[in-house]
Amino acid sequence: MGLDFSVVPQYLDIILLGCAWTIGITVAAAILSFFGGIVFAVIALYAPWIIRQPFRLIAWVFMSTPLLLQLFLIYFGLVQIGIDLPAFIAGIIGLGLHFAVYNSELIQTAILSVDKGQMEAARTVGLSRSQALRKVVIPQAVRAVIPPIGNNMIALLKDSALVSVIGVSELTLSAQRVIGRTYRPFEFYLVAAAFYYVINLGMEWVLRKIERRISISR
Amino acid sequence: MTDQKHFVEIRHAQKAFGTLEVLKDISLNVERGQIVAIIGPSGSGKSTLLRAINDLDPLTGGEIILDGVQVNKTLPHRQYEKHINEMRQQIGMVFQHFNLFPHMTARENVTMAPKMLKGLSKEEADALAVEQLDKVGMLERIDYYPSRLSGGQKQRVAIARALAMKPKLMLFDEATSALDPELVDEVNQVMKKLAEEHMTMIIVTHEMDFAASVCDRVLFMDKGVVVEEGPPEVVFRNPTQERTREFLRKHLAGAK
């Protein structure tokens, strides 16, 4: 039995719906991971010891355990203590926090490498330290790491397939469901791969736009 | 709380890093509208003194008083932060390396702090940016980012940024040292203009000619002490101290 893509069109609506979920979850998690990354970086660098140390431990746990396990913990684990999240919310939180920790590492390094004259100049016009961080240091740090953060976002898109295991009908799970009906794994996994590729291209295009807009303003 | 008679008073300023004394009991008074130049070899403590005035490099002893208010008051941390932020709004500072905010246009560099700290509306902020950038001759570059400006232009924008807070006192930390020689004059012209407007200024500089032409008083510092102080015609023409003479000889011969 060879490849037969003629069955694909009739299931395309399911696949496209899966794409929509993948894009939605990826975008939401990317936004969460971006702003979460900034917040985490500030906590890791500037929060009082009593907050910083436990936070570092949590960040370390996020970085050194599998994302899949984290998703299980958030979706199945939290129910036991009364936090019953819809699967897609659990997926967004899991992906978002996981990548926020990675983004935070990048942003921390970037904050520390912003020229110290920038903080001084901001303080001499009368800004407080937190105002100076917010308006002067962090915007520059974030601009400097947009390209590597973009790479993390591409990784996030690919890892979004993991939320299929907690039952979110994103692209991978949609493909599996169609395969369950058609017994055509090769065709539909290839179709899913093609769609991931297209979404990836779209994402790279958006990231390039953001990078270009930001590099003009420097 | 202070029996102050002068606009700026530096009383017994001391600064030590561990056992290394950078400033050894320096006192200096500046009157309103006066311009004081601080000269001296590198490592003499002149920049440290300047940076102590707005508490960028806090003193380890002594007092800084501006217009009757002590800048480096001893206060609990939070209150001190509030106090120093208010004081710094009254003290403009210009750096050797400009330190313009690269992600903001000239206009945004000038208006950011007034908008945040004085609650200026967009219209007021724009008017302020136009006024200040016009004063330094940078109005036609109002929407340029620093990366598209020359060193001299950057420094003029940095001066406008400091002036936008309407400071009582301006500090210049080797404002022209990082500039190509042909760009020095445009910045000096701006500083001269401020002098004509009777802005009180303390200037750390290597430009002896400039110091001689605009300053009311010159301080020669070496190894953390004020070696000689007086009107420029005295300090430059008839210095009484051997160390001053040696410095001037090297420096005037070395440059130009």
Short mmCIF file of C-alpha atoms in Angstrom, two decimals:
data_model
loop_
_atom_site.label_atom_id
_atom_site.label_comp_id
_atom_site.label_asym_id
_atom_site.label_seq_id
_atom_site.Cartn_x
_atom_site.Cartn_y
_atom_site.Cartn_z
CA MET A 1 0.00 0.00 0.00
CA GLY A 2 1.63 3.25 -1.16
CA LEU A 3 1.02 6.77 -0.08
CA ASP A 4 -2.40 8.10 -0.91
CA PHE A 5 -3.08 11.74 -0.12
CA SER A 6 -6.53 11.71 -1.70
CA VAL A 7 -8.09 11.13 1.73
CA VAL A 8 -6.56 14.30 3.09
CA PRO A 9 -8.98 16.97 1.83
CA GLN A 10 -12.04 15.55 3.56
CA TYR A 11 -10.30 15.77 6.93
CA LEU A 12 -8.68 19.08 6.28
CA ASP A 13 -11.14 20.96 8.50
CA ILE A 14 -10.04 18.93 11.52
CA ILE A 15 -6.39 19.51 10.70
CA LEU A 16 -6.95 23.24 10.21
CA LEU A 17 -8.78 23.47 13.51
CA GLY A 18 -5.77 21.76 15.06
CA CYS A 19 -3.54 24.36 13.43
CA ALA A 20 -5.65 27.12 14.93
CA TRP A 21 -5.24 25.60 18.39
CA THR A 22 -1.51 25.19 17.89
CA ILE A 23 -1.15 28.80 16.81
CA GLY A 24 -3.38 30.06 19.61
CA ILE A 25 -1.58 28.11 22.31
CA THR A 26 1.84 29.00 20.92
CA VAL A 27 1.07 32.72 20.70
CA ALA A 28 -0.47 32.83 24.17
CA ALA A 29 2.41 30.85 25.69
CA ALA A 30 4.96 32.98 23.79
CA ILE A 31 3.47 36.17 25.22
CA LEU A 32 3.39 34.64 28.70
CA SER A 33 6.99 33.45 28.35
CA PHE A 34 8.16 36.85 27.12
CA PHE A 35 6.66 38.94 29.90
CA GLY A 36 7.18 36.15 32.41
CA GLY A 37 10.83 36.07 31.35
CA ILE A 38 11.19 39.77 32.09
CA VAL A 39 9.49 39.44 35.48
CA PHE A 40 11.56 36.36 36.36
CA ALA A 41 14.77 38.11 35.34
CA VAL A 42 13.99 41.08 37.55
CA ILE A 43 13.12 38.80 40.48
CA ALA A 44 16.26 36.73 39.99
CA LEU A 45 18.46 39.82 39.92
CA TYR A 46 16.83 42.33 42.23
CA ALA A 47 14.30 40.74 44.58
CA PRO A 48 15.19 40.42 48.26
CA TRP A 49 17.00 37.23 49.21
CA ILE A 50 13.91 35.71 50.82
CA ILE A 51 12.05 35.83 47.49
CA ARG A 52 15.01 35.34 45.21
CA GLN A 53 16.29 32.07 46.63
CA PRO A 54 13.04 30.06 46.56
CA PHE A 55 12.40 31.53 43.14
CA ARG A 56 15.76 30.31 41.88
CA LEU A 57 14.93 26.86 43.13
CA ILE A 58 11.66 26.86 41.21
CA ALA A 59 13.40 28.13 38.09
CA TRP A 60 15.98 25.39 38.45
CA VAL A 61 13.22 22.76 38.72
CA PHE A 62 11.61 24.10 35.55
CA MET A 63 14.88 23.94 33.67
CA SER A 64 15.99 20.51 34.80
CA THR A 65 12.82 18.45 34.53
CA PRO A 66 10.98 17.39 31.38
CA LEU A 67 8.33 19.75 30.05
CA LEU A 68 6.05 16.74 29.64
CA LEU A 69 6.23 16.03 33.35
CA GLN A 70 5.54 19.68 34.11
CA LEU A 71 2.42 19.56 31.97
CA PHE A 72 1.24 16.46 33.83
CA LEU A 73 1.87 18.18 37.13
CA ILE A 74 -0.06 21.28 36.15
CA TYR A 75 -2.98 19.45 34.56
CA PHE A 76 -3.35 16.26 36.61
CA GLY A 77 -1.44 17.22 39.73
CA LEU A 78 -3.05 20.53 40.58
CA VAL A 79 -6.55 19.00 40.47
CA GLN A 80 -5.68 17.15 43.65
CA ILE A 81 -5.26 20.42 45.51
CA GLY A 82 -8.43 21.84 44.03
CA ILE A 83 -7.05 23.72 41.04
CA ASP A 84 -8.91 22.31 38.07
CA LEU A 85 -7.64 24.01 34.93
CA PRO A 86 -9.01 23.48 31.43
CA ALA A 87 -6.46 21.52 29.42
CA PHE A 88 -5.55 24.33 27.05
CA ILE A 89 -5.02 26.75 29.96
CA ALA A 90 -2.81 24.19 31.68
CA GLY A 91 -0.90 23.81 28.41
CA ILE A 92 -0.41 27.55 27.98
CA ILE A 93 0.75 27.93 31.58
CA GLY A 94 3.11 24.97 31.36
CA LEU A 95 4.68 26.01 28.06
CA GLY A 96 4.69 29.68 29.03
CA LEU A 97 6.41 29.19 32.37
CA HIS A 98 8.87 26.67 31.01
CA PHE A 99 10.05 29.03 28.31
CA ALA A 100 9.81 32.05 30.59
CA VAL A 101 12.59 30.45 32.63
CA TYR A 102 14.74 30.11 29.52
CA ASN A 103 13.96 33.66 28.39
CA SER A 104 14.73 34.89 31.88
CA GLU A 105 18.24 33.49 31.65
CA LEU A 106 18.82 35.41 28.42
CA ILE A 107 17.31 38.62 29.77
CA GLN A 108 19.31 38.45 33.00
CA THR A 109 22.56 38.30 31.08
CA ALA A 110 21.42 41.14 28.84
CA ILE A 111 20.40 43.33 31.79
CA LEU A 112 23.81 42.84 33.35
CA SER A 113 25.55 43.78 30.12
CA VAL A 114 23.69 47.06 29.56
CA ASP A 115 26.29 49.79 29.98
CA LYS A 116 26.28 51.02 33.56
CA GLY A 117 26.28 54.61 32.32
CA GLN A 118 22.67 54.06 31.27
CA MET A 119 21.54 53.46 34.84
CA GLU A 120 23.66 56.38 36.01
CA ALA A 121 22.21 58.74 33.42
CA ALA A 122 18.69 57.68 34.35
CA ARG A 123 19.38 58.15 38.05
CA THR A 124 20.93 61.60 37.54
CA VAL A 125 17.74 62.96 35.98
CA GLY A 126 15.94 61.79 39.11
CA LEU A 127 14.49 58.39 38.22
CA SER A 128 14.35 55.80 40.97
CA ARG A 129 16.13 52.53 40.43
CA SER A 130 12.95 50.71 39.50
CA GLN A 131 11.90 53.50 37.13
CA ALA A 132 15.33 53.42 35.53
CA LEU A 133 15.13 49.66 35.12
CA ARG A 134 11.69 49.87 33.59
CA LYS A 135 12.27 52.73 31.19
CA VAL A 136 15.95 52.51 30.35
CA VAL A 137 17.72 49.27 31.23
CA ILE A 138 15.13 46.57 30.56
CA PRO A 139 13.96 47.93 27.19
CA GLN A 140 17.56 47.90 25.99
CA ALA A 141 18.26 44.46 27.43
CA VAL A 142 15.15 42.98 25.83
CA ARG A 143 15.97 44.51 22.45
CA ALA A 144 19.42 42.95 22.60
CA VAL A 145 18.04 39.44 23.12
CA ILE A 146 15.11 39.46 20.72
CA PRO A 147 16.92 37.12 18.26
CA PRO A 148 17.72 34.37 20.82
CA ILE A 149 14.27 34.78 22.38
CA GLY A 150 12.92 34.24 18.88
CA ASN A 151 14.78 30.93 18.75
CA ASN A 152 13.14 29.95 22.02
CA MET A 153 9.77 30.80 20.51
CA ILE A 154 10.43 28.48 17.59
CA ALA A 155 11.29 25.76 20.08
CA LEU A 156 8.10 26.59 21.94
CA LEU A 157 6.06 26.08 18.78
CA LYS A 158 7.52 22.63 18.31
CA ASP A 159 7.13 21.70 21.96
CA SER A 160 3.49 22.76 21.85
CA ALA A 161 2.87 19.29 20.37
CA LEU A 162 3.38 17.98 23.91
CA VAL A 163 0.09 19.46 25.08
CA SER A 164 -1.62 16.79 22.97
CA VAL A 165 -0.95 14.38 25.83
CA ILE A 166 -3.23 16.33 28.15
CA GLY A 167 -5.95 16.26 25.52
CA VAL A 168 -5.72 19.60 23.77
CA SER A 169 -6.79 19.06 20.17
CA GLU A 170 -3.95 20.88 18.63
CA LEU A 171 -2.27 19.90 15.40
CA THR A 172 -0.57 16.72 16.56
CA LEU A 173 -3.59 15.34 18.41
CA SER A 174 -5.87 16.29 15.51
CA ALA A 175 -3.63 14.34 13.16
CA GLN A 176 -3.74 11.37 15.52
CA ARG A 177 -7.51 11.48 15.67
CA VAL A 178 -7.79 11.54 11.91
CA ILE A 179 -5.35 8.65 11.73
CA GLY A 180 -7.53 6.79 14.18
CA ARG A 181 -10.33 6.98 11.68
CA THR A 182 -8.43 6.52 8.43
CA TYR A 183 -5.47 4.31 9.42
CA ARG A 184 -3.26 6.55 7.32
CA PRO A 185 -0.48 7.56 9.76
CA PHE A 186 2.17 8.34 7.19
CA GLU A 187 -0.01 10.73 5.19
CA PHE A 188 -1.45 12.63 8.12
CA TYR A 189 1.75 12.89 10.10
CA LEU A 190 3.36 14.28 6.96
CA VAL A 191 0.47 16.72 6.58
CA ALA A 192 0.90 17.76 10.21
CA ALA A 193 4.64 18.19 9.67
CA ALA A 194 3.95 20.35 6.63
CA PHE A 195 1.60 22.54 8.63
CA TYR A 196 4.14 22.88 11.44
CA TYR A 197 6.64 23.95 8.84
CA VAL A 198 4.28 26.57 7.45
CA ILE A 199 3.43 27.91 10.90
CA ASN A 200 7.15 28.00 11.64
CA LEU A 201 7.76 30.07 8.50
CA GLY A 202 5.02 32.46 9.52
CA MET A 203 6.49 32.79 12.96
CA GLU A 204 9.95 33.48 11.62
CA TRP A 205 8.48 36.14 9.38
CA VAL A 206 6.78 37.84 12.33
CA LEU A 207 9.97 37.62 14.40
CA ARG A 208 12.00 39.17 11.59
CA LYS A 209 9.50 42.02 11.40
CA ILE A 210 9.79 42.63 15.13
CA GLU A 211 13.57 42.50 14.96
CA ARG A 212 13.69 44.94 12.09
CA ARG A 213 11.32 47.37 13.71
CA ILE A 214 13.44 47.30 16.84
CA SER A 215 16.79 47.59 15.11
CA ILE A 216 15.68 50.77 13.31
CA SER A 217 14.98 52.39 16.63
CA ARG A 218 18.50 52.08 17.99
CA MET B 1 19.72 72.86 59.91
CA THR B 2 22.57 74.32 57.95
CA ASP B 3 24.16 77.68 58.47
CA GLN B 4 24.65 78.04 54.79
CA LYS B 5 25.90 81.09 53.07
CA HIS B 6 26.84 79.69 49.71
CA PHE B 7 24.77 78.17 46.91
CA VAL B 8 26.79 74.99 46.79
CA GLU B 9 28.88 73.95 49.75
CA ILE B 10 31.13 70.96 49.89
CA ARG B 11 32.34 70.51 53.44
CA HIS B 12 35.21 68.22 54.32
CA ALA B 13 34.43 65.74 51.57
CA GLN B 14 36.16 62.43 52.08
CA LYS B 15 36.03 59.32 50.01
CA ALA B 16 37.91 56.11 50.60
CA PHE B 17 37.82 52.75 48.88
CA GLY B 18 39.09 50.54 51.67
CA THR B 19 42.40 52.07 52.65
CA LEU B 20 42.73 54.04 49.42
CA GLU B 21 41.78 57.65 50.03
CA VAL B 22 40.51 59.23 46.84
CA LEU B 23 39.27 62.47 48.39
CA LYS B 24 40.99 63.84 51.46
CA ASP B 25 39.01 66.52 53.23
CA ILE B 26 37.95 68.72 50.33
CA SER B 27 35.92 71.85 50.89
CA LEU B 28 34.55 74.01 48.12
CA ASN B 29 31.96 76.76 47.87
CA VAL B 30 30.25 77.81 44.70
CA GLU B 31 28.02 80.86 44.44
CA ARG B 32 24.85 81.08 42.39
CA GLY B 33 25.71 81.64 38.75
CA GLN B 34 29.37 80.82 39.21
CA ILE B 35 31.31 78.46 37.01
CA VAL B 36 34.04 76.42 38.60
CA ALA B 37 36.47 74.26 36.66
CA ILE B 38 38.22 71.33 38.27
CA ILE B 39 41.47 70.33 36.62
CA GLY B 40 44.13 67.86 37.54
CA PRO B 41 45.86 64.66 36.41
CA SER B 42 43.84 61.48 36.00
CA GLY B 43 43.40 59.73 39.31
CA SER B 44 43.43 63.04 41.15
CA GLY B 45 39.86 62.48 42.36
CA LYS B 46 38.23 65.25 40.33
CA SER B 47 35.59 63.04 38.72
CA THR B 48 34.95 61.33 42.04
CA LEU B 49 34.31 64.70 43.64
CA LEU B 50 31.92 65.68 40.86
CA ARG B 51 30.09 62.37 41.10
CA ALA B 52 29.82 62.79 44.85
CA ILE B 53 27.86 66.00 44.42
CA ASN B 54 24.79 64.12 43.15
CA ASP B 55 25.68 61.05 45.18
CA LEU B 56 26.53 58.78 42.26
CA ASP B 57 29.70 58.00 44.22
CA PRO B 58 28.63 58.52 47.83
CA LEU B 59 31.12 60.21 50.13
CA THR B 60 32.46 58.36 53.12
CA GLY B 61 32.63 61.61 55.06
CA GLY B 62 31.61 65.23 54.76
CA GLU B 63 28.60 67.11 53.50
CA ILE B 64 27.27 68.32 50.19
CA ILE B 65 24.79 71.17 50.44
CA LEU B 66 22.82 72.63 47.56
CA ASP B 67 20.76 75.76 48.07
CA GLY B 68 20.36 75.10 51.78
CA VAL B 69 19.55 71.39 51.55
CA GLN B 70 22.01 68.67 52.35
CA VAL B 71 22.26 66.27 49.43
CA ASN B 72 23.92 63.34 51.22
CA LYS B 73 21.67 63.31 54.30
CA THR B 74 21.63 60.34 56.59
CA LEU B 75 18.15 58.92 56.31
CA PRO B 76 16.52 55.49 56.43
CA HIS B 77 16.87 53.78 53.06
CA ARG B 78 13.40 54.51 51.65
CA GLN B 79 13.32 58.12 52.71
CA TYR B 80 16.82 58.59 51.44
CA GLU B 81 15.88 57.22 48.01
CA LYS B 82 13.00 59.66 47.78
CA HIS B 83 15.18 62.52 48.97
CA ILE B 84 18.05 61.79 46.60
CA ASN B 85 15.74 61.41 43.61
CA GLU B 86 14.34 64.86 44.36
CA MET B 87 17.81 66.32 44.79
CA ARG B 88 19.05 64.78 41.57
CA GLN B 89 16.24 66.45 39.66
CA GLN B 90 17.85 69.73 40.65
CA ILE B 91 21.34 68.67 39.59
CA GLY B 92 21.96 68.11 35.91
CA MET B 93 24.83 65.91 34.88
CA VAL B 94 26.64 65.50 31.59
CA PHE B 95 28.93 62.51 31.10
CA GLN B 96 32.07 61.94 29.09
CA HIS B 97 30.39 59.17 27.11
CA PHE B 98 27.03 60.99 26.76
CA ASN B 99 25.00 58.02 28.04
CA LEU B 100 22.07 58.92 25.83
CA PHE B 101 19.31 56.34 25.87
CA PRO B 102 19.86 54.54 22.55
CA HIS B 103 16.31 53.25 22.26
CA MET B 104 14.82 56.74 22.43
CA THR B 105 14.87 59.64 19.97
CA ALA B 106 16.40 62.97 20.93
CA ARG B 107 12.91 64.16 21.81
CA GLU B 108 12.23 61.12 23.99
CA ASN B 109 15.60 61.41 25.68
CA VAL B 110 14.74 64.95 26.67
CA THR B 111 11.12 64.41 27.70
CA MET B 112 11.23 61.00 29.39
CA ALA B 113 12.14 62.20 32.88
CA PRO B 114 9.98 65.36 32.88
CA LYS B 115 6.99 63.31 31.74
CA MET B 116 7.55 60.64 34.38
CA LEU B 117 8.54 62.81 37.28
CA LYS B 118 6.75 66.08 36.68
CA GLY B 119 3.67 64.70 34.98
CA LEU B 120 3.97 66.82 31.86
CA SER B 121 1.29 66.34 29.23
CA LYS B 122 2.30 65.36 25.72
CA GLU B 123 1.92 68.96 24.51
CA GLU B 124 3.95 70.37 27.39
CA ALA B 125 6.62 67.73 26.89
CA ASP B 126 6.82 68.47 23.17
CA ALA B 127 7.13 72.18 23.83
CA LEU B 128 9.88 71.43 26.33
CA ALA B 129 11.74 69.21 23.87
CA VAL B 130 11.56 71.92 21.21
CA GLU B 131 12.74 74.58 23.64
CA GLN B 132 15.67 72.58 25.00
CA LEU B 133 16.81 71.06 21.73
CA ASP B 134 16.62 74.46 20.08
CA LYS B 135 18.83 75.87 22.81
CA VAL B 136 21.56 73.33 22.01
CA GLY B 137 21.04 73.72 18.26
CA MET B 138 19.62 70.25 17.76
CA LEU B 139 16.05 71.08 16.82
CA GLU B 140 16.39 69.77 13.28
CA ARG B 141 17.40 66.36 14.67
CA ILE B 142 14.58 66.15 17.19
CA ASP B 143 13.33 62.77 15.98
CA TYR B 144 16.73 61.18 15.36
CA TYR B 145 17.94 58.23 17.35
CA PRO B 146 21.35 58.67 19.00
CA SER B 147 22.94 56.13 16.64
CA ARG B 148 22.44 58.61 13.82
CA LEU B 149 24.08 61.53 15.60
CA SER B 150 27.74 62.52 15.78
CA GLY B 151 29.52 62.64 19.13
CA GLY B 152 29.12 66.39 19.42
CA GLN B 153 25.44 66.16 18.55
CA LYS B 154 24.92 63.40 21.09
CA GLN B 155 26.53 65.49 23.79
CA ARG B 156 24.36 68.47 22.93
CA VAL B 157 21.25 66.28 23.22
CA ALA B 158 22.58 64.99 26.54
CA ILE B 159 22.92 68.58 27.75
CA ALA B 160 19.35 69.29 26.63
CA ARG B 161 18.21 66.20 28.51
CA ALA B 162 19.82 67.48 31.70
CA LEU B 163 18.45 71.00 31.21
CA ALA B 164 14.92 69.71 30.69
CA MET B 165 14.64 69.03 34.41
CA LYS B 166 15.38 72.75 35.01
CA PRO B 167 18.30 72.03 37.31
CA LYS B 168 19.79 74.56 39.70
CA LEU B 169 23.25 73.22 39.11
CA MET B 170 24.95 71.54 36.16
CA LEU B 171 27.83 69.10 36.47
CA PHE B 172 30.03 68.35 33.47
CA ASP B 173 32.28 65.31 33.74
CA GLU B 174 34.83 65.72 30.96
CA ALA B 175 32.05 66.48 28.54
CA THR B 176 34.34 66.93 25.56
CA SER B 177 37.05 64.36 26.30
CA ALA B 178 35.52 61.63 24.15
CA LEU B 179 34.93 63.89 21.16
CA ASP B 180 36.92 64.22 17.98
CA PRO B 181 38.80 67.52 18.14
CA GLU B 182 36.67 69.17 15.46
CA LEU B 183 33.50 68.44 17.44
CA VAL B 184 34.67 69.93 20.72
CA ASP B 185 33.80 73.49 19.85
CA GLU B 186 30.08 72.93 19.25
CA VAL B 187 29.74 71.53 22.76
CA ASN B 188 31.85 74.31 24.24
CA GLN B 189 29.61 76.86 22.53
CA VAL B 190 26.58 75.36 24.26
CA MET B 191 28.34 75.51 27.61
CA LYS B 192 29.29 79.12 26.98
CA LYS B 193 25.68 79.90 26.24
CA LEU B 194 24.68 78.37 29.58
CA ALA B 195 27.36 80.49 31.23
CA GLU B 196 25.82 83.61 29.68
CA GLU B 197 22.47 82.55 31.15
CA HIS B 198 24.15 82.38 34.57
CA MET B 199 23.72 78.67 35.05
CA THR B 200 25.74 77.49 38.03
CA MET B 201 28.21 74.93 36.73
CA ILE B 202 30.96 72.71 38.00
CA ILE B 203 33.10 71.44 35.17
CA VAL B 204 35.72 68.73 35.24
CA THR B 205 37.81 69.31 32.16
CA HIS B 206 41.07 68.83 30.34
CA GLU B 207 40.48 71.86 28.17
CA MET B 208 42.61 74.53 29.75
CA ASP B 209 41.72 77.17 27.16
CA PHE B 210 38.05 76.62 27.68
CA ALA B 211 38.40 76.63 31.45
CA ALA B 212 40.33 79.88 31.24
CA SER B 213 37.77 81.54 29.01
CA VAL B 214 34.50 80.72 30.81
CA CYS B 215 35.27 79.92 34.42
CA ASP B 216 35.16 82.19 37.42
CA ARG B 217 37.36 79.91 39.42
CA VAL B 218 39.71 77.02 38.83
CA LEU B 219 40.54 74.21 41.21
CA PHE B 220 43.66 72.19 40.67
CA MET B 221 43.40 68.79 42.33
CA ASP B 222 46.06 66.16 42.78
CA LYS B 223 46.04 62.95 44.81
CA GLY B 224 42.74 63.72 46.45
CA VAL B 225 43.47 67.22 47.67
CA VAL B 226 42.92 70.71 46.30
CA VAL B 227 46.43 71.89 45.59
CA GLU B 228 45.54 75.31 44.30
CA GLU B 229 42.43 77.35 43.83
CA GLY B 230 41.75 80.77 42.38
CA PRO B 231 40.64 82.83 39.38
CA PRO B 232 41.82 81.31 36.09
CA GLU B 233 44.24 84.11 35.31
CA VAL B 234 46.06 83.39 38.56
CA VAL B 235 46.00 79.60 38.46
CA PHE B 236 46.98 79.41 34.80
CA ARG B 237 49.45 82.33 34.62
CA ASN B 238 50.95 82.54 38.08
CA PRO B 239 50.41 79.30 39.92
CA THR B 240 51.92 79.34 43.37
CA GLN B 241 52.36 75.61 43.76
CA GLU B 242 55.07 73.58 42.10
CA ARG B 243 52.69 70.69 41.38
CA THR B 244 50.33 73.02 39.52
CA ARG B 245 53.19 74.40 37.47
CA GLU B 246 54.37 70.94 36.57
CA PHE B 247 50.89 69.85 35.55
CA LEU B 248 50.29 72.93 33.44
CA ARG B 249 53.67 72.62 31.79
CA LYS B 250 53.00 69.06 30.75
CA HIS B 251 49.45 69.68 29.82
CA LEU B 252 49.83 72.87 27.86
CA ALA B 253 52.85 71.46 26.07
CA GLY B 254 51.19 68.08 25.51
CA ALA B 255 48.01 69.46 24.00
CA LYS B 256 48.19 71.60 20.88
#
